[in-house]
């Protein structure tokens, strides 16, 4: 349960808007939802700037290979929860190598997270990762 959960702290930050377009064009958002067992995703990502570097590492819950995406890059996916809401941490291959992305987490969800969680630029946020099935399947807040 809760004891296996890892918490990463960060702040809500503005993204470039590229993810919304990139994922939609290539149908990656429906692929991501399908692989993670979630309803259709809200377009775009919530960007979180982390206090410390956030290496994604090899551990992920699902993986989209180049052949299923754009032929050039893969996407690693990890389950996470923010304030009890199920989300997906998305890490494209490019982001593993580029310095400016080492402090960035991109999150997708079936909801417009800024609205659902009433988030503004610069708000502090805790992202829960690596919990077990009970943690993932716990009911979401209403």
Short mmCIF file of N, CA and C in Angstrom, two decimals:
data_model
loop_
_atom_site.label_atom_id
_atom_site.label_comp_id
_atom_site.label_asym_id
_atom_site.label_seq_id
_atom_site.Cartn_x
_atom_site.Cartn_y
_atom_site.Cartn_z
N UNK A 1 0.81 -1.21 0.00
CA UNK A 1 0.00 0.00 0.00
C UNK A 1 0.85 1.26 0.00
N UNK A 2 0.50 2.14 0.91
CA UNK A 2 1.12 3.46 0.98
C UNK A 2 2.64 3.43 1.17
N UNK A 3 3.13 2.41 1.86
CA UNK A 3 4.56 2.38 2.22
C UNK A 3 5.50 2.26 1.02
N UNK A 4 4.98 1.78 -0.10
CA UNK A 4 5.85 1.62 -1.26
C UNK A 4 5.89 2.89 -2.12
N UNK A 5 5.01 3.84 -1.80
CA UNK A 5 4.86 5.03 -2.63
C UNK A 5 6.04 5.98 -2.49
N UNK A 6 6.51 6.46 -3.64
CA UNK A 6 7.60 7.44 -3.65
C UNK A 6 6.98 8.79 -4.01
N UNK A 7 7.42 9.84 -3.35
CA UNK A 7 6.85 11.16 -3.61
C UNK A 7 7.90 12.07 -4.23
N UNK A 8 7.53 12.70 -5.34
CA UNK A 8 8.41 13.66 -5.98
C UNK A 8 7.73 15.03 -5.86
N UNK A 9 8.47 16.01 -5.40
CA UNK A 9 7.90 17.34 -5.24
C UNK A 9 8.32 18.25 -6.37
N UNK A 10 7.41 19.12 -6.75
CA UNK A 10 7.73 20.07 -7.79
C UNK A 10 6.72 21.20 -7.81
N UNK A 11 6.83 22.02 -8.85
CA UNK A 11 5.90 23.13 -9.03
C UNK A 11 5.30 23.08 -10.42
N UNK A 12 4.04 23.48 -10.50
CA UNK A 12 3.36 23.53 -11.79
C UNK A 12 4.08 24.56 -12.66
N UNK A 13 4.43 24.16 -13.88
CA UNK A 13 5.11 25.09 -14.76
C UNK A 13 4.48 25.07 -16.14
N UNK A 14 4.73 26.11 -16.89
CA UNK A 14 4.14 26.22 -18.23
C UNK A 14 4.91 25.33 -19.20
N UNK A 15 4.17 24.61 -20.03
CA UNK A 15 4.82 23.80 -21.06
C UNK A 15 4.84 24.58 -22.36
N UNK A 16 5.35 23.95 -23.39
CA UNK A 16 5.45 24.61 -24.69
C UNK A 16 4.16 24.45 -25.49
N UNK A 17 3.30 23.54 -25.05
CA UNK A 17 2.09 23.25 -25.82
C UNK A 17 2.33 22.21 -26.90
N UNK A 18 3.58 21.77 -27.04
CA UNK A 18 3.91 20.82 -28.11
C UNK A 18 3.28 19.45 -27.90
N UNK A 19 3.20 19.01 -26.65
CA UNK A 19 2.70 17.66 -26.38
C UNK A 19 1.27 17.47 -26.88
N UNK A 20 0.44 18.49 -26.67
CA UNK A 20 -0.97 18.38 -27.07
C UNK A 20 -1.05 18.06 -28.55
N UNK A 21 -0.29 18.78 -29.34
CA UNK A 21 -0.31 18.59 -30.79
C UNK A 21 0.38 17.30 -31.18
N UNK A 22 1.59 17.09 -30.67
CA UNK A 22 2.37 15.90 -31.05
C UNK A 22 1.62 14.61 -30.77
N UNK A 23 1.07 14.49 -29.57
CA UNK A 23 0.42 13.24 -29.20
C UNK A 23 -0.88 13.04 -29.98
N UNK A 24 -1.62 14.12 -30.22
CA UNK A 24 -2.89 14.00 -30.91
C UNK A 24 -2.68 13.57 -32.37
N UNK A 25 -1.77 14.25 -33.05
CA UNK A 25 -1.50 13.96 -34.46
C UNK A 25 -1.15 12.50 -34.64
N UNK A 26 -0.31 12.00 -33.77
CA UNK A 26 0.18 10.63 -33.96
C UNK A 26 -0.67 9.59 -33.26
N UNK A 27 -1.77 10.02 -32.65
CA UNK A 27 -2.65 9.07 -31.98
C UNK A 27 -2.04 8.48 -30.73
N UNK A 28 -0.97 9.11 -30.23
CA UNK A 28 -0.31 8.54 -29.06
C UNK A 28 -1.19 8.63 -27.82
N UNK A 29 -2.04 9.66 -27.74
CA UNK A 29 -2.83 9.78 -26.52
C UNK A 29 -3.78 8.60 -26.33
N UNK A 30 -4.38 8.11 -27.43
CA UNK A 30 -5.27 6.96 -27.27
C UNK A 30 -4.46 5.69 -26.98
N UNK A 31 -3.27 5.62 -27.54
CA UNK A 31 -2.37 4.48 -27.30
C UNK A 31 -1.95 4.47 -25.82
N UNK A 32 -1.61 5.63 -25.30
CA UNK A 32 -1.18 5.76 -23.90
C UNK A 32 -2.32 5.34 -22.98
N UNK A 33 -3.52 5.86 -23.22
CA UNK A 33 -4.68 5.54 -22.38
C UNK A 33 -4.93 4.03 -22.39
N UNK A 34 -4.88 3.45 -23.58
CA UNK A 34 -5.13 2.03 -23.75
C UNK A 34 -4.11 1.20 -22.98
N UNK A 35 -2.83 1.52 -23.15
CA UNK A 35 -1.77 0.75 -22.47
C UNK A 35 -1.85 0.88 -20.96
N UNK A 36 -2.35 2.02 -20.48
CA UNK A 36 -2.40 2.26 -19.04
C UNK A 36 -3.77 1.93 -18.44
N UNK A 37 -4.70 1.51 -19.27
CA UNK A 37 -6.02 1.12 -18.78
C UNK A 37 -6.84 2.28 -18.25
N UNK A 38 -6.70 3.46 -18.87
CA UNK A 38 -7.47 4.62 -18.44
C UNK A 38 -8.42 5.06 -19.54
N UNK A 39 -9.46 5.84 -19.16
CA UNK A 39 -10.35 6.39 -20.18
C UNK A 39 -9.59 7.35 -21.09
N UNK A 40 -10.20 7.81 -22.19
CA UNK A 40 -9.51 8.73 -23.09
C UNK A 40 -8.90 9.92 -22.34
N UNK A 41 -7.73 10.32 -22.79
CA UNK A 41 -6.99 11.36 -22.08
C UNK A 41 -7.34 12.76 -22.55
N UNK A 42 -7.24 13.69 -21.63
CA UNK A 42 -7.38 15.11 -21.96
C UNK A 42 -6.14 15.49 -22.77
N UNK A 43 -6.30 16.29 -23.82
CA UNK A 43 -5.12 16.62 -24.63
C UNK A 43 -4.10 17.45 -23.84
N UNK A 44 -2.84 17.26 -24.17
CA UNK A 44 -1.79 18.04 -23.53
C UNK A 44 -1.32 17.43 -22.23
N UNK A 45 -0.31 18.06 -21.64
CA UNK A 45 0.27 17.53 -20.41
C UNK A 45 0.35 18.64 -19.38
N UNK A 46 0.34 18.21 -18.12
CA UNK A 46 0.61 19.13 -17.02
C UNK A 46 2.11 19.02 -16.77
N UNK A 47 2.80 20.14 -16.82
CA UNK A 47 4.24 20.13 -16.59
C UNK A 47 4.55 20.46 -15.14
N UNK A 48 5.41 19.64 -14.55
CA UNK A 48 5.84 19.87 -13.18
C UNK A 48 7.35 19.99 -13.18
N UNK A 49 7.84 21.10 -12.63
CA UNK A 49 9.28 21.32 -12.53
C UNK A 49 9.72 20.79 -11.17
N UNK A 50 10.59 19.78 -11.16
CA UNK A 50 10.95 19.12 -9.91
C UNK A 50 12.14 19.80 -9.24
N UNK A 51 12.15 19.72 -7.90
CA UNK A 51 13.23 20.32 -7.11
C UNK A 51 14.56 19.67 -7.49
N UNK A 52 14.53 18.34 -7.55
CA UNK A 52 15.76 17.61 -7.86
C UNK A 52 15.62 17.00 -9.24
N UNK A 53 16.73 16.57 -9.81
CA UNK A 53 16.66 15.93 -11.12
C UNK A 53 15.77 14.71 -11.02
N UNK A 54 15.01 14.48 -12.04
CA UNK A 54 14.13 13.32 -12.04
C UNK A 54 14.51 12.37 -13.16
N UNK A 55 15.44 11.44 -12.86
CA UNK A 55 15.77 10.46 -13.89
C UNK A 55 14.66 9.41 -13.90
N UNK A 56 14.17 9.11 -15.07
CA UNK A 56 13.07 8.16 -15.18
C UNK A 56 13.56 6.75 -14.96
N UNK A 57 14.79 6.48 -15.44
CA UNK A 57 15.33 5.14 -15.28
C UNK A 57 14.64 4.14 -16.17
N UNK A 58 14.92 2.87 -15.94
CA UNK A 58 14.39 1.82 -16.81
C UNK A 58 13.03 1.35 -16.36
N UNK A 59 12.69 1.68 -15.13
CA UNK A 59 11.44 1.17 -14.60
C UNK A 59 10.26 1.96 -15.12
N UNK A 60 9.39 1.30 -15.88
CA UNK A 60 8.18 1.97 -16.30
C UNK A 60 7.04 0.95 -16.32
N UNK A 61 5.81 1.43 -16.30
CA UNK A 61 4.66 0.53 -16.28
C UNK A 61 4.24 0.11 -17.68
N UNK A 62 4.58 0.93 -18.66
CA UNK A 62 4.28 0.60 -20.06
C UNK A 62 5.25 1.36 -20.94
N UNK A 63 5.32 0.91 -22.17
CA UNK A 63 6.32 1.45 -23.09
C UNK A 63 5.72 1.51 -24.49
N UNK A 64 5.90 2.61 -25.17
CA UNK A 64 5.46 2.71 -26.56
C UNK A 64 6.73 2.76 -27.42
N UNK A 65 6.98 1.72 -28.20
CA UNK A 65 8.19 1.70 -29.01
C UNK A 65 8.09 2.64 -30.22
N UNK A 66 9.24 2.93 -30.79
CA UNK A 66 9.30 3.82 -31.96
C UNK A 66 8.32 3.40 -33.03
N UNK A 67 8.25 2.07 -33.26
CA UNK A 67 7.42 1.55 -34.35
C UNK A 67 5.94 1.89 -34.16
N UNK A 68 5.50 2.07 -32.90
CA UNK A 68 4.09 2.40 -32.66
C UNK A 68 3.87 3.90 -32.59
N UNK A 69 4.96 4.67 -32.50
CA UNK A 69 4.80 6.11 -32.36
C UNK A 69 5.18 6.81 -33.66
N UNK A 70 6.37 7.37 -33.74
CA UNK A 70 6.71 8.16 -34.94
C UNK A 70 7.93 7.64 -35.68
N UNK A 71 8.38 6.43 -35.31
CA UNK A 71 9.53 5.85 -35.99
C UNK A 71 10.86 6.33 -35.45
N UNK A 72 10.85 7.39 -34.64
CA UNK A 72 12.11 7.96 -34.14
C UNK A 72 12.27 7.86 -32.63
N UNK A 73 11.16 8.03 -31.92
CA UNK A 73 11.34 8.02 -30.47
C UNK A 73 10.33 7.15 -29.76
N UNK A 74 10.76 6.61 -28.62
CA UNK A 74 9.86 5.83 -27.79
C UNK A 74 9.32 6.71 -26.68
N UNK A 75 8.32 6.20 -25.97
CA UNK A 75 7.76 6.92 -24.82
C UNK A 75 7.64 5.94 -23.66
N UNK A 76 8.21 6.33 -22.52
CA UNK A 76 8.05 5.53 -21.31
C UNK A 76 6.86 6.09 -20.52
N UNK A 77 6.10 5.18 -19.90
CA UNK A 77 4.91 5.58 -19.15
C UNK A 77 4.99 5.02 -17.73
N UNK A 78 4.59 5.83 -16.78
CA UNK A 78 4.60 5.41 -15.38
C UNK A 78 3.31 5.88 -14.73
N UNK A 79 2.73 5.01 -13.91
CA UNK A 79 1.53 5.41 -13.18
C UNK A 79 1.89 6.39 -12.08
N UNK A 80 1.03 7.37 -11.88
CA UNK A 80 1.23 8.27 -10.74
C UNK A 80 -0.13 8.79 -10.29
N UNK A 81 -0.14 9.36 -9.09
CA UNK A 81 -1.38 9.96 -8.59
C UNK A 81 -1.03 11.33 -8.03
N UNK A 82 -1.93 12.27 -8.29
CA UNK A 82 -1.78 13.61 -7.74
C UNK A 82 -3.05 13.93 -6.98
N UNK A 83 -2.91 14.17 -5.68
CA UNK A 83 -4.08 14.43 -4.82
C UNK A 83 -5.15 13.36 -5.03
N UNK A 84 -4.71 12.13 -5.20
CA UNK A 84 -5.63 11.01 -5.33
C UNK A 84 -6.12 10.73 -6.74
N UNK A 85 -5.84 11.63 -7.68
CA UNK A 85 -6.30 11.43 -9.06
C UNK A 85 -5.27 10.62 -9.85
N UNK A 86 -5.76 9.56 -10.54
CA UNK A 86 -4.87 8.72 -11.35
C UNK A 86 -4.37 9.47 -12.56
N UNK A 87 -3.06 9.45 -12.76
CA UNK A 87 -2.45 10.14 -13.89
C UNK A 87 -1.36 9.25 -14.48
N UNK A 88 -0.81 9.72 -15.58
CA UNK A 88 0.27 9.00 -16.24
C UNK A 88 1.44 9.94 -16.44
N UNK A 89 2.58 9.50 -15.99
CA UNK A 89 3.80 10.25 -16.21
C UNK A 89 4.35 9.80 -17.56
N UNK A 90 4.59 10.75 -18.43
CA UNK A 90 4.99 10.48 -19.81
C UNK A 90 6.41 10.98 -20.03
N UNK A 91 7.30 10.12 -20.51
CA UNK A 91 8.68 10.56 -20.75
C UNK A 91 9.13 10.13 -22.14
N UNK A 92 9.10 11.06 -23.12
CA UNK A 92 9.62 10.73 -24.44
C UNK A 92 11.14 10.58 -24.41
N UNK A 93 11.66 9.78 -25.32
CA UNK A 93 13.10 9.50 -25.40
C UNK A 93 13.96 10.76 -25.39
N UNK A 94 13.56 11.75 -26.18
CA UNK A 94 14.32 13.02 -26.22
C UNK A 94 14.56 13.60 -24.84
N UNK A 95 13.58 13.45 -23.97
CA UNK A 95 13.67 14.06 -22.65
C UNK A 95 14.67 13.37 -21.73
N UNK A 96 15.05 12.15 -22.06
CA UNK A 96 16.04 11.44 -21.24
C UNK A 96 17.43 12.04 -21.45
N UNK A 97 17.64 12.60 -22.62
CA UNK A 97 18.99 13.06 -22.97
C UNK A 97 19.22 14.55 -22.78
N UNK A 98 18.16 15.33 -22.87
CA UNK A 98 18.31 16.78 -22.89
C UNK A 98 18.28 17.36 -21.48
N UNK A 99 19.30 18.16 -21.16
CA UNK A 99 19.46 18.71 -19.82
C UNK A 99 18.24 19.40 -19.24
N UNK A 100 17.59 20.26 -20.04
CA UNK A 100 16.48 21.04 -19.49
C UNK A 100 15.29 20.18 -19.08
N UNK A 101 15.24 18.95 -19.59
CA UNK A 101 14.11 18.08 -19.25
C UNK A 101 14.37 17.25 -17.99
N UNK A 102 15.59 17.33 -17.44
CA UNK A 102 15.92 16.48 -16.29
C UNK A 102 15.17 16.90 -15.04
N UNK A 103 14.64 18.12 -15.04
CA UNK A 103 13.85 18.60 -13.91
C UNK A 103 12.38 18.71 -14.28
N UNK A 104 11.98 18.05 -15.35
CA UNK A 104 10.59 18.18 -15.78
C UNK A 104 9.87 16.84 -15.80
N UNK A 105 8.67 16.87 -15.24
CA UNK A 105 7.79 15.72 -15.33
C UNK A 105 6.59 16.17 -16.17
N UNK A 106 6.20 15.36 -17.12
CA UNK A 106 5.00 15.66 -17.90
C UNK A 106 3.93 14.64 -17.55
N UNK A 107 2.74 15.14 -17.25
CA UNK A 107 1.68 14.28 -16.74
C UNK A 107 0.44 14.38 -17.60
N UNK A 108 -0.14 13.22 -17.91
CA UNK A 108 -1.39 13.18 -18.66
C UNK A 108 -2.46 12.53 -17.80
N UNK A 109 -3.71 12.85 -18.11
CA UNK A 109 -4.82 12.35 -17.31
C UNK A 109 -6.10 12.43 -18.14
N UNK A 110 -7.12 11.67 -17.75
CA UNK A 110 -8.41 11.82 -18.42
C UNK A 110 -9.03 13.20 -18.14
N UNK A 111 -8.51 13.91 -17.16
CA UNK A 111 -9.08 15.21 -16.78
C UNK A 111 -8.18 16.37 -17.21
N UNK A 112 -8.77 17.55 -17.29
CA UNK A 112 -7.99 18.78 -17.40
C UNK A 112 -7.48 19.04 -15.99
N UNK A 113 -6.26 18.65 -15.70
CA UNK A 113 -5.77 18.65 -14.32
C UNK A 113 -5.74 20.03 -13.67
N UNK A 114 -5.39 21.04 -14.44
CA UNK A 114 -5.34 22.39 -13.84
C UNK A 114 -6.71 22.77 -13.28
N UNK A 115 -7.75 22.40 -14.04
CA UNK A 115 -9.12 22.71 -13.63
C UNK A 115 -9.55 21.79 -12.48
N UNK A 116 -9.38 20.50 -12.69
CA UNK A 116 -9.85 19.50 -11.72
C UNK A 116 -9.21 19.70 -10.34
N UNK A 117 -7.92 20.06 -10.33
CA UNK A 117 -7.21 20.21 -9.06
C UNK A 117 -6.99 21.68 -8.69
N UNK A 118 -7.59 22.56 -9.48
CA UNK A 118 -7.50 23.99 -9.24
C UNK A 118 -6.04 24.45 -9.10
N UNK A 119 -5.26 24.19 -10.13
CA UNK A 119 -3.83 24.48 -10.10
C UNK A 119 -3.50 25.75 -10.86
N UNK A 120 -2.55 26.48 -10.33
CA UNK A 120 -2.04 27.67 -11.03
C UNK A 120 -0.54 27.53 -11.16
N UNK A 121 0.00 28.29 -12.10
CA UNK A 121 1.44 28.37 -12.32
C UNK A 121 2.17 28.54 -10.98
N UNK A 122 3.21 27.76 -10.75
CA UNK A 122 4.01 27.92 -9.54
C UNK A 122 3.49 27.19 -8.31
N UNK A 123 2.28 26.61 -8.39
CA UNK A 123 1.75 25.86 -7.24
C UNK A 123 2.63 24.67 -6.92
N UNK A 124 2.83 24.41 -5.62
CA UNK A 124 3.58 23.23 -5.19
C UNK A 124 2.71 22.00 -5.36
N UNK A 125 3.35 20.92 -5.76
CA UNK A 125 2.60 19.70 -6.04
C UNK A 125 3.41 18.50 -5.60
N UNK A 126 2.72 17.51 -5.05
CA UNK A 126 3.37 16.23 -4.75
C UNK A 126 2.85 15.20 -5.73
N UNK A 127 3.78 14.52 -6.39
CA UNK A 127 3.41 13.47 -7.34
C UNK A 127 3.77 12.14 -6.70
N UNK A 128 2.78 11.27 -6.55
CA UNK A 128 3.03 9.94 -5.96
C UNK A 128 3.32 8.95 -7.08
N UNK A 129 4.36 8.14 -6.86
CA UNK A 129 4.78 7.16 -7.85
C UNK A 129 5.00 5.80 -7.21
N UNK A 130 5.01 4.79 -8.06
CA UNK A 130 5.49 3.46 -7.68
C UNK A 130 4.74 2.78 -6.56
N UNK A 131 3.46 3.11 -6.42
CA UNK A 131 2.65 2.39 -5.44
C UNK A 131 2.23 1.05 -6.01
N UNK A 132 1.54 0.25 -5.21
CA UNK A 132 1.11 -1.07 -5.65
C UNK A 132 -0.30 -1.01 -6.27
N UNK A 133 -0.86 -2.17 -6.53
CA UNK A 133 -2.19 -2.22 -7.16
C UNK A 133 -3.28 -1.60 -6.29
N UNK A 134 -3.19 -1.80 -4.97
CA UNK A 134 -4.19 -1.22 -4.07
C UNK A 134 -4.17 0.30 -4.14
N UNK A 135 -2.95 0.83 -4.17
CA UNK A 135 -2.76 2.28 -4.28
C UNK A 135 -3.36 2.78 -5.60
N UNK A 136 -3.06 2.10 -6.70
CA UNK A 136 -3.53 2.52 -8.02
C UNK A 136 -5.04 2.41 -8.13
N UNK A 137 -5.61 1.36 -7.53
CA UNK A 137 -7.04 1.11 -7.68
C UNK A 137 -7.91 1.79 -6.61
N UNK A 138 -7.29 2.47 -5.67
CA UNK A 138 -8.07 3.17 -4.64
C UNK A 138 -8.98 4.21 -5.32
N UNK A 139 -10.16 4.43 -4.74
CA UNK A 139 -11.10 5.38 -5.36
C UNK A 139 -10.50 6.78 -5.45
N UNK A 140 -10.91 7.49 -6.49
CA UNK A 140 -10.44 8.86 -6.66
C UNK A 140 -11.35 9.80 -5.88
N UNK A 141 -10.83 10.96 -5.47
CA UNK A 141 -11.68 11.92 -4.78
C UNK A 141 -12.78 12.41 -5.73
N UNK A 142 -13.92 12.74 -5.16
CA UNK A 142 -15.05 13.18 -5.98
C UNK A 142 -14.87 14.65 -6.37
#
